[in-house]
PDB file of C-alpha atoms in Angstrom:
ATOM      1  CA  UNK A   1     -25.117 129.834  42.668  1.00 76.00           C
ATOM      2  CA  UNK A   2     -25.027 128.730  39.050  1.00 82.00           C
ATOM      3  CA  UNK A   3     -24.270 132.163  36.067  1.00 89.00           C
ATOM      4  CA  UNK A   4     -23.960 132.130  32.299  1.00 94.00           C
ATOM      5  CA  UNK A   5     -21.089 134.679  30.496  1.00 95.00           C
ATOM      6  CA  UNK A   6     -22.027 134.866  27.006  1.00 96.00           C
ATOM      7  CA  UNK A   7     -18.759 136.128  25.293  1.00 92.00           C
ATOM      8  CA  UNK A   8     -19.134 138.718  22.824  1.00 91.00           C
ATOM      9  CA  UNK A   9     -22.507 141.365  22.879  1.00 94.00           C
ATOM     10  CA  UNK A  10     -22.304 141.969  19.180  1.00 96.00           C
ATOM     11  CA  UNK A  11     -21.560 139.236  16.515  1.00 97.00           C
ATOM     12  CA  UNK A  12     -21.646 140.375  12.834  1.00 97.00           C
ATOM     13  CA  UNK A  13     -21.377 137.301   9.923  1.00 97.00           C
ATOM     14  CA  UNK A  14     -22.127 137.747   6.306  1.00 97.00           C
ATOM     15  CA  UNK A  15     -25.222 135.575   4.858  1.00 97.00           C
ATOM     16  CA  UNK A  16     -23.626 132.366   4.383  1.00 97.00           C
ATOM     17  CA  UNK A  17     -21.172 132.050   7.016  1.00 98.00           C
ATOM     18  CA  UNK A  18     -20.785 129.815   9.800  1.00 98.00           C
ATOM     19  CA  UNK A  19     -22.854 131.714  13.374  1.00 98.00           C
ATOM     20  CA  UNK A  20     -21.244 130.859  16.469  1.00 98.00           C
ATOM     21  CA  UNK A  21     -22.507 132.114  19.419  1.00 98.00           C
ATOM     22  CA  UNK A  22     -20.638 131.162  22.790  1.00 98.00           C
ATOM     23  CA  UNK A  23     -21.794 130.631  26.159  1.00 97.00           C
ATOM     24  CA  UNK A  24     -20.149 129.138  29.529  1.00 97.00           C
ATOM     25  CA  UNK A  25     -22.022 128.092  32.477  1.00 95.00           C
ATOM     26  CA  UNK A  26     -21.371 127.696  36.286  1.00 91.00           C
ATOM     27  CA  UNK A  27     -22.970 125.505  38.437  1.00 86.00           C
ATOM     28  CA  UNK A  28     -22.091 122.670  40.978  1.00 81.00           C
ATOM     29  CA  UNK A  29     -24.480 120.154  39.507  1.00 83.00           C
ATOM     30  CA  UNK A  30     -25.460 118.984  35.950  1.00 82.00           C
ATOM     31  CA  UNK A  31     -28.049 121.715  34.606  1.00 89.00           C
ATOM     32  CA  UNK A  32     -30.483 122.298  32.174  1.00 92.00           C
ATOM     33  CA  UNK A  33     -29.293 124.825  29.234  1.00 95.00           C
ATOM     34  CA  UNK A  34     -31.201 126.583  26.860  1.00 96.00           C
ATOM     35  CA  UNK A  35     -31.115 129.435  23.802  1.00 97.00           C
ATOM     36  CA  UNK A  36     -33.851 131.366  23.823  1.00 97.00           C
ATOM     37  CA  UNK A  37     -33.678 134.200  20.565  1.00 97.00           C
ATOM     38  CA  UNK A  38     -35.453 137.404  20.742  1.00 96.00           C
ATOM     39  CA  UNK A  39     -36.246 139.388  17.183  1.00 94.00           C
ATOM     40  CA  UNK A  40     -36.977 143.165  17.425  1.00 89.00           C
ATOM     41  CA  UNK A  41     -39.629 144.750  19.568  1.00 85.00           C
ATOM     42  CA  UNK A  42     -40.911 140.767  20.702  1.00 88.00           C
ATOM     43  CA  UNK A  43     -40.808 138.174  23.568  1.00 90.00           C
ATOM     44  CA  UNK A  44     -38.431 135.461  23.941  1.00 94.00           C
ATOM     45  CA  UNK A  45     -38.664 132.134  22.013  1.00 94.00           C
ATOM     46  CA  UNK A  46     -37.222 129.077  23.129  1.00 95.00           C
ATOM     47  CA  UNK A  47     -34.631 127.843  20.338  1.00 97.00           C
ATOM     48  CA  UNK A  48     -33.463 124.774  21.991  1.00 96.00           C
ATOM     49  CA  UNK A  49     -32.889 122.510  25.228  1.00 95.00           C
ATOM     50  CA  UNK A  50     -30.440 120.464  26.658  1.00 94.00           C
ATOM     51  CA  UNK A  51     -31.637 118.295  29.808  1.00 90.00           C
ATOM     52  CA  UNK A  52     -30.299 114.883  29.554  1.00 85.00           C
ATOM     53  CA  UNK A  53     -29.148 112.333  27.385  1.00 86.00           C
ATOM     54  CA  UNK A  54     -27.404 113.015  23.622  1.00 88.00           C
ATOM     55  CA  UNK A  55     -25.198 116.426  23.925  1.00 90.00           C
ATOM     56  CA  UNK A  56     -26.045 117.367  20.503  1.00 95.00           C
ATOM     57  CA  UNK A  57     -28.927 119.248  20.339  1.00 96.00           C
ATOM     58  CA  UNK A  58     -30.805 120.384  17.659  1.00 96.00           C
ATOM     59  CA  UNK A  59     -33.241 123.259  17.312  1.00 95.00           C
ATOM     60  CA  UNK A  60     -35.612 125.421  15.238  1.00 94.00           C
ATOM     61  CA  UNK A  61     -34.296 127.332  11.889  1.00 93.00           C
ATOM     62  CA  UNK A  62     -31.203 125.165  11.661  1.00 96.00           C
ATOM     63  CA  UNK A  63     -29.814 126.041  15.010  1.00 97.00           C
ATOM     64  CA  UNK A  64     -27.983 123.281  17.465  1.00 97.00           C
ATOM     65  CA  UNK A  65     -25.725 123.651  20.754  1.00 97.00           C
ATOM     66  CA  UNK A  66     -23.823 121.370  21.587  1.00 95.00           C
ATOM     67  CA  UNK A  67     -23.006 120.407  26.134  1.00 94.00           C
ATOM     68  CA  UNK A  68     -19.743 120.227  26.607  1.00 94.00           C
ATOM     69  CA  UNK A  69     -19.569 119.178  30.608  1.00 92.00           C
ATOM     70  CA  UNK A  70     -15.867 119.447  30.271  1.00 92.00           C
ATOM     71  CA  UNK A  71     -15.677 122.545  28.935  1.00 93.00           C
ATOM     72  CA  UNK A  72     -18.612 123.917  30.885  1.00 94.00           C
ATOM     73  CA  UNK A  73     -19.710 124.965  27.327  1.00 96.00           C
ATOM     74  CA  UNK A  74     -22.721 125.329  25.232  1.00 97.00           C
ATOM     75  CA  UNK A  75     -22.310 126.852  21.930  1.00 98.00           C
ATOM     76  CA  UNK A  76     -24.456 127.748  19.435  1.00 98.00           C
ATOM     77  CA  UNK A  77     -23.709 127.247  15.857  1.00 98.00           C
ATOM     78  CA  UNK A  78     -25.564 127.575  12.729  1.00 98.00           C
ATOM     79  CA  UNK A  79     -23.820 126.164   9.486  1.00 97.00           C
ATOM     80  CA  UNK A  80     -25.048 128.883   7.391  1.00 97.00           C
ATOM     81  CA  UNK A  81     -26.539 132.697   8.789  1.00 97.00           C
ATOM     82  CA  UNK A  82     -29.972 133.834   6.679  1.00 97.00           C
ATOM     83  CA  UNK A  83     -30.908 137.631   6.869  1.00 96.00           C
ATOM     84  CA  UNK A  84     -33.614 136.193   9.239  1.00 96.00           C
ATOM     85  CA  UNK A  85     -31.313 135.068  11.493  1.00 97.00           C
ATOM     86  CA  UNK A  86     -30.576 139.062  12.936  1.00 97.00           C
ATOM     87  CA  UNK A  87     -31.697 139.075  16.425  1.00 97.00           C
ATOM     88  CA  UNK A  88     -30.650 138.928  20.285  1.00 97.00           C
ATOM     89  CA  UNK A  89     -29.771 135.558  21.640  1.00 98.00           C
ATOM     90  CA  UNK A  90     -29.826 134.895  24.870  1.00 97.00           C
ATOM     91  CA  UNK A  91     -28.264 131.626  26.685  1.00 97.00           C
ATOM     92  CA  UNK A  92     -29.812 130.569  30.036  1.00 96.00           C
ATOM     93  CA  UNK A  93     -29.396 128.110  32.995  1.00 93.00           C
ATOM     94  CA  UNK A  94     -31.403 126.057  35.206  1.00 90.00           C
ATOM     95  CA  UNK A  95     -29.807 123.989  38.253  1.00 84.00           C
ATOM     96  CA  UNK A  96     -32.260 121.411  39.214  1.00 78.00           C
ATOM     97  CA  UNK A  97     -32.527 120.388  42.836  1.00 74.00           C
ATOM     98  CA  UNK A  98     -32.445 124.305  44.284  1.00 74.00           C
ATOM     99  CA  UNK A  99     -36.247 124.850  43.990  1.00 70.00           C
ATOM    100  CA  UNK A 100     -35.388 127.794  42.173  1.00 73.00           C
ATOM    101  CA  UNK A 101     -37.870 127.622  39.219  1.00 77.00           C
ATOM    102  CA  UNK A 102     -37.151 129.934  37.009  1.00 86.00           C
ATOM    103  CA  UNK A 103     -34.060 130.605  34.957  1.00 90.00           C
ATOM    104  CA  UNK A 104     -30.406 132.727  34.872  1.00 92.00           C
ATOM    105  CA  UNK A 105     -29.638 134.516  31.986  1.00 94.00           C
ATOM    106  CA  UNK A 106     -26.546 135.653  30.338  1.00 95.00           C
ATOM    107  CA  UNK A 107     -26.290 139.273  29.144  1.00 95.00           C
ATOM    108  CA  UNK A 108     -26.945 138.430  25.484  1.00 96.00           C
ATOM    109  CA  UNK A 109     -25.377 138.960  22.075  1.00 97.00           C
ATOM    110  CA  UNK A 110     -26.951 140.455  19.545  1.00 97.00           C
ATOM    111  CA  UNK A 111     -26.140 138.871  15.921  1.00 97.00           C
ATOM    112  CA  UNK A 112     -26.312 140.639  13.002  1.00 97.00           C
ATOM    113  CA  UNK A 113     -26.116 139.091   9.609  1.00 97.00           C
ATOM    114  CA  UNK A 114     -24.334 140.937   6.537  1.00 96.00           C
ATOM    115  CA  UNK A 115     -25.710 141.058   3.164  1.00 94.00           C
TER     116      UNK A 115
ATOM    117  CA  UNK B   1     -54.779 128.306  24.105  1.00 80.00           C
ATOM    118  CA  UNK B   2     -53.250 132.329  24.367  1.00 85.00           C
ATOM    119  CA  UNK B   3     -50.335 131.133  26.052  1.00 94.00           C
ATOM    120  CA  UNK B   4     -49.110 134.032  28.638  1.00 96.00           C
ATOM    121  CA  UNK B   5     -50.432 137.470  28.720  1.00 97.00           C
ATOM    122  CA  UNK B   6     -49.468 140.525  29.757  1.00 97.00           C
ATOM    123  CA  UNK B   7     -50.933 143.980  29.864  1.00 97.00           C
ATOM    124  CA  UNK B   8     -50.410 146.914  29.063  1.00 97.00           C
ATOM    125  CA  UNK B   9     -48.182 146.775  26.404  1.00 96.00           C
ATOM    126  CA  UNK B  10     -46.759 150.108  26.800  1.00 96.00           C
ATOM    127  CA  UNK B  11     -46.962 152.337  29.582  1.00 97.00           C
ATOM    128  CA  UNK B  12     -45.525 155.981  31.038  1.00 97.00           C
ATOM    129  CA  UNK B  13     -45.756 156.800  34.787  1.00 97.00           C
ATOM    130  CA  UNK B  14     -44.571 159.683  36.695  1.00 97.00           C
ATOM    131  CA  UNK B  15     -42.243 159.473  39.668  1.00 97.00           C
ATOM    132  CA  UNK B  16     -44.012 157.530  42.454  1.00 97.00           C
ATOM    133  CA  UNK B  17     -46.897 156.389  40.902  1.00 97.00           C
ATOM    134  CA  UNK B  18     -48.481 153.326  41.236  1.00 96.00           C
ATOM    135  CA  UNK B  19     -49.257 150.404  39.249  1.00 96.00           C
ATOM    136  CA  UNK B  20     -49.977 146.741  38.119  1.00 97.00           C
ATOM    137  CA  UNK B  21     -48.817 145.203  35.201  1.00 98.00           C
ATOM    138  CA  UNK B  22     -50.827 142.409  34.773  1.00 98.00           C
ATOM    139  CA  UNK B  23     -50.096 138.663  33.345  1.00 98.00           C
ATOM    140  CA  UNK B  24     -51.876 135.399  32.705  1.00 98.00           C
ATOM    141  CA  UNK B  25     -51.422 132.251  31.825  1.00 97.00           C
ATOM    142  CA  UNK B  26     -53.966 129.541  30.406  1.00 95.00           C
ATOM    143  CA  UNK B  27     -51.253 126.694  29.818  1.00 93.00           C
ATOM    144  CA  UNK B  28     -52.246 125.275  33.975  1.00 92.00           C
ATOM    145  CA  UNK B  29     -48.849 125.817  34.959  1.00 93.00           C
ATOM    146  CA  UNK B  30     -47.296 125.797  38.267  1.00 92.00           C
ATOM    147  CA  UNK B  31     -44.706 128.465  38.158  1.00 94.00           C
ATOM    148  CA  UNK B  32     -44.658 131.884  37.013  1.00 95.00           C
ATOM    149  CA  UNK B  33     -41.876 134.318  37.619  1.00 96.00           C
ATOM    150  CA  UNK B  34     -41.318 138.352  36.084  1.00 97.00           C
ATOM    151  CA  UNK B  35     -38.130 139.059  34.718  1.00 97.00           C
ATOM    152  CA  UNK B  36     -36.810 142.912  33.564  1.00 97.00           C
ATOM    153  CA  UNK B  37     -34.876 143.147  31.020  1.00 96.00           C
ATOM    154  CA  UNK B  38     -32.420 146.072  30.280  1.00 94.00           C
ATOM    155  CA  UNK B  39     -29.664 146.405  27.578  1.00 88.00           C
ATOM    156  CA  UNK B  40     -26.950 144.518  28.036  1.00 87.00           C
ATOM    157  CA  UNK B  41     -27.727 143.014  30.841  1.00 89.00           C
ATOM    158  CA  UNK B  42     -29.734 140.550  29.793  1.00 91.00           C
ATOM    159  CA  UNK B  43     -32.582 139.715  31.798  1.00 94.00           C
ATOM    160  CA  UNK B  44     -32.750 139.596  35.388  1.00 95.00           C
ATOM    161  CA  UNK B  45     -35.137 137.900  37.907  1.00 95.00           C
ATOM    162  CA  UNK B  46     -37.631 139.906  40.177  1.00 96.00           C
ATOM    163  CA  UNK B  47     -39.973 137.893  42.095  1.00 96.00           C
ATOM    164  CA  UNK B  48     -41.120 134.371  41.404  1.00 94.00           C
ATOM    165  CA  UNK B  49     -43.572 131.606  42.106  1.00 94.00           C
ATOM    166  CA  UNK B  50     -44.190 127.897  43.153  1.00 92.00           C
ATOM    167  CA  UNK B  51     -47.778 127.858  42.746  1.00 92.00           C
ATOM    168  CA  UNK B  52     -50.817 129.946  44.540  1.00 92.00           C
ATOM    169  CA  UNK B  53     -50.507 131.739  47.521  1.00 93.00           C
ATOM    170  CA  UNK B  54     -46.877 131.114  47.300  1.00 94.00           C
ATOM    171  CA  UNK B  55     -43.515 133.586  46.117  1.00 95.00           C
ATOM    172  CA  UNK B  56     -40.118 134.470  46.464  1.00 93.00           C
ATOM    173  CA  UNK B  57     -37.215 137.237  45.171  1.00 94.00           C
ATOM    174  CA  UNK B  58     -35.210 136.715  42.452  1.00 93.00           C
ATOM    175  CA  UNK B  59     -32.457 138.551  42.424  1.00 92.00           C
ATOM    176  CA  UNK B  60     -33.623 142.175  42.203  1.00 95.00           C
ATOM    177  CA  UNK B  61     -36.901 142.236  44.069  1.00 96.00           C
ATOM    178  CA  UNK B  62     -36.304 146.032  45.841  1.00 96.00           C
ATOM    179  CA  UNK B  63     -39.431 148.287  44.658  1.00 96.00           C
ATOM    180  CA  UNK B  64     -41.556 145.289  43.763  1.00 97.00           C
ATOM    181  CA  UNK B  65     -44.502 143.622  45.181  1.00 97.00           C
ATOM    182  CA  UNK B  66     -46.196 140.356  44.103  1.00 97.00           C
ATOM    183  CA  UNK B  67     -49.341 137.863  45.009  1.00 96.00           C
ATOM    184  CA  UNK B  68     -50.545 135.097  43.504  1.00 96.00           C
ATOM    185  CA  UNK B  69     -54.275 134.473  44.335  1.00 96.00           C
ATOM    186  CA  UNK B  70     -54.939 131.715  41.637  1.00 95.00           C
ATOM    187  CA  UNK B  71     -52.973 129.566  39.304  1.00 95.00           C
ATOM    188  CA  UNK B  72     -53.656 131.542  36.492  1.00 96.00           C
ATOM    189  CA  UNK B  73     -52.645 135.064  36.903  1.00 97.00           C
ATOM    190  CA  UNK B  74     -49.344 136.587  39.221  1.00 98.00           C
ATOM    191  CA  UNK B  75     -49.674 140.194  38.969  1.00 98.00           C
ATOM    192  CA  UNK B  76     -46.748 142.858  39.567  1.00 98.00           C
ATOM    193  CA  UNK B  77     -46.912 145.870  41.432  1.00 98.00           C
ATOM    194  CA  UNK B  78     -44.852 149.036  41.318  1.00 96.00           C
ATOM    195  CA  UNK B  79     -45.336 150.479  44.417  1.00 92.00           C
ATOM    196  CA  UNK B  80     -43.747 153.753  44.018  1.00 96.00           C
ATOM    197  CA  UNK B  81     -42.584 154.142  40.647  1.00 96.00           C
ATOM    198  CA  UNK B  82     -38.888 155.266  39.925  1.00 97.00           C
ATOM    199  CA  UNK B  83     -36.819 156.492  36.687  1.00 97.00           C
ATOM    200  CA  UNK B  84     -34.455 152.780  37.609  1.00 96.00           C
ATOM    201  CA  UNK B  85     -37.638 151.004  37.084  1.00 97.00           C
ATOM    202  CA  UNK B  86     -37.864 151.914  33.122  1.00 97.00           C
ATOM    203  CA  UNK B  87     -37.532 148.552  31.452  1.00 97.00           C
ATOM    204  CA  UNK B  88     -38.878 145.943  29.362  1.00 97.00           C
ATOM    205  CA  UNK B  89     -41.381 143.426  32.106  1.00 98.00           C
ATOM    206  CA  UNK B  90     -41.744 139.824  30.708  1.00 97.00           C
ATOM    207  CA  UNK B  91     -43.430 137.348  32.950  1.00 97.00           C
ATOM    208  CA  UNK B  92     -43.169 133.596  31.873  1.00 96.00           C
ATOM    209  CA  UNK B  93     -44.710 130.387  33.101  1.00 95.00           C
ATOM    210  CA  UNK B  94     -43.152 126.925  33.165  1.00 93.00           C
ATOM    211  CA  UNK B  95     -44.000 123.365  34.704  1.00 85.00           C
ATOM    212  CA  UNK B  96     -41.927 121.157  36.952  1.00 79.00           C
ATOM    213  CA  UNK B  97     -39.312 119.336  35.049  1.00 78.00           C
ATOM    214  CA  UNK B  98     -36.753 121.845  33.186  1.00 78.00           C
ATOM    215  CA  UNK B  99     -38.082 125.248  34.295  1.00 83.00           C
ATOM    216  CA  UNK B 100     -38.693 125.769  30.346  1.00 89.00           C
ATOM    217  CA  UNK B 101     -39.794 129.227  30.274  1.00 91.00           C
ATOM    218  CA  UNK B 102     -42.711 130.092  28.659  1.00 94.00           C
ATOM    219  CA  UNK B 103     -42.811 134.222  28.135  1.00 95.00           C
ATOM    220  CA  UNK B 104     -45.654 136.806  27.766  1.00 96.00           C
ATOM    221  CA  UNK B 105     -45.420 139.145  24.849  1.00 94.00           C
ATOM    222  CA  UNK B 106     -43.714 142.049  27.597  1.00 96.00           C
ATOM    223  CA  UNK B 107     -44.773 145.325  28.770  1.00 97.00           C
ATOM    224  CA  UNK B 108     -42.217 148.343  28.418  1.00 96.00           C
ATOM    225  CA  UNK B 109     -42.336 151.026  31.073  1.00 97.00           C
ATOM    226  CA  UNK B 110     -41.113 154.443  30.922  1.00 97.00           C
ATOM    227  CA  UNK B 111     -40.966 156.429  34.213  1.00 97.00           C
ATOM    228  CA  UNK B 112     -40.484 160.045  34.125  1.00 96.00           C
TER     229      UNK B 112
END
């Protein structure tokens, strides 16, 4: 059964600074990864995808992750945090081929940026 | 298009009451699933499904009931509410490929 451990529930940066965001995945095949970020008192919005192809991905407000296969890794990094960037992030898997269709989550990590 | 849709938005129920939160989808996708979510523990699959007339458990299905009559709308039912059931409810909708979710706005339930 494939899992996700995102490492670290809180992550405080000052505006400016580099985000990074860490989460490893488990499964026996290649999946399909994805960031979804939640802002207060909202639903979940999907911040990028990896399925195939280039393992450099790059998503909405300046985001990317990048698939590590070795590493069973898929970070995400942000070159410089905004004040708008303060929200929950949550990194997901899908294994295709189970007929599961829907996705696991990892527990989350909730970023908060520093003036 | 509205996307997903869920209602209500908030709600309080007493120990073993009843009721349906309600979602919708106008996108024509296949699958729909309902998620909780509670702090720190990200969220966590109840019941999902392949298209009408057809679901399964995710991984914490106990207390929950679910049908899916159309394409359009997979409604979930609290049978017997309990204080463990106070959470955040987020159905999503997705089409074959990636299972890309595609999530309502949630309803949060307080039970008493």
């Amino acid at each position: 059964a494939q899992s996700v451990t995102q490492l670290g529930s809180h992550v405080s940066v000052s505006e400016g600074a580099l985000v990074l965001l860490r989460c490893n995945y488990s499964s026996s095949v290649p999946p399909y990864l994805f960031w979804y970020v939640q802002y207060p008192n909202q639903g979940l919005q999907l911040l990028l995808k990896y399925t195939t192809g280039a393992t450099l991905v790059k998503g909405i407000n300046g985001f990317e992750a990048e698939f590590k296969k070795s590493e069973t890794s898929f970070h995400l990094t942000k070159p410089s945090a905004h004040m708008s960037d303060a929200a929950e992030y949550f990194c997901a898997v899908s294994v295709p081929g189970t007929g599961r269709r829907a996705l696991t989550f990892g527990s989350g990590t909730r970023l908060q940026v520093q003036p | 298009n509205a996307g997903v849709t869920q209602t209500p938005k908030f709600q309080v129920l007493k120990t073993g009451q009843s009721m349906t939160l309600q979602c919708a989808q106008d996108m024509n996708h296949e699958y729909m699933s309902w998620y909780r979510q509670d702090p720190g523990m990200g969220l966590r699959l109840i019941h999902y499904s392949v298209g009408a007339g057809i679901t399964d458990q995710g991984e914490v299905p106990n207390g929950y009931n679910v049908s899916r009559s159309t394409t359009e709308d997979f409604p979930l039912r609290l049978l017997s509410a309990a204080p463990s059931q106070t959470s955040v409810y987020f159905c999503a909708s997705s089409y074959a490929g990636t299972n890309e979710q595609f999530f309502g706005p949630g309803t949060r339930l307080t039970v008493l």
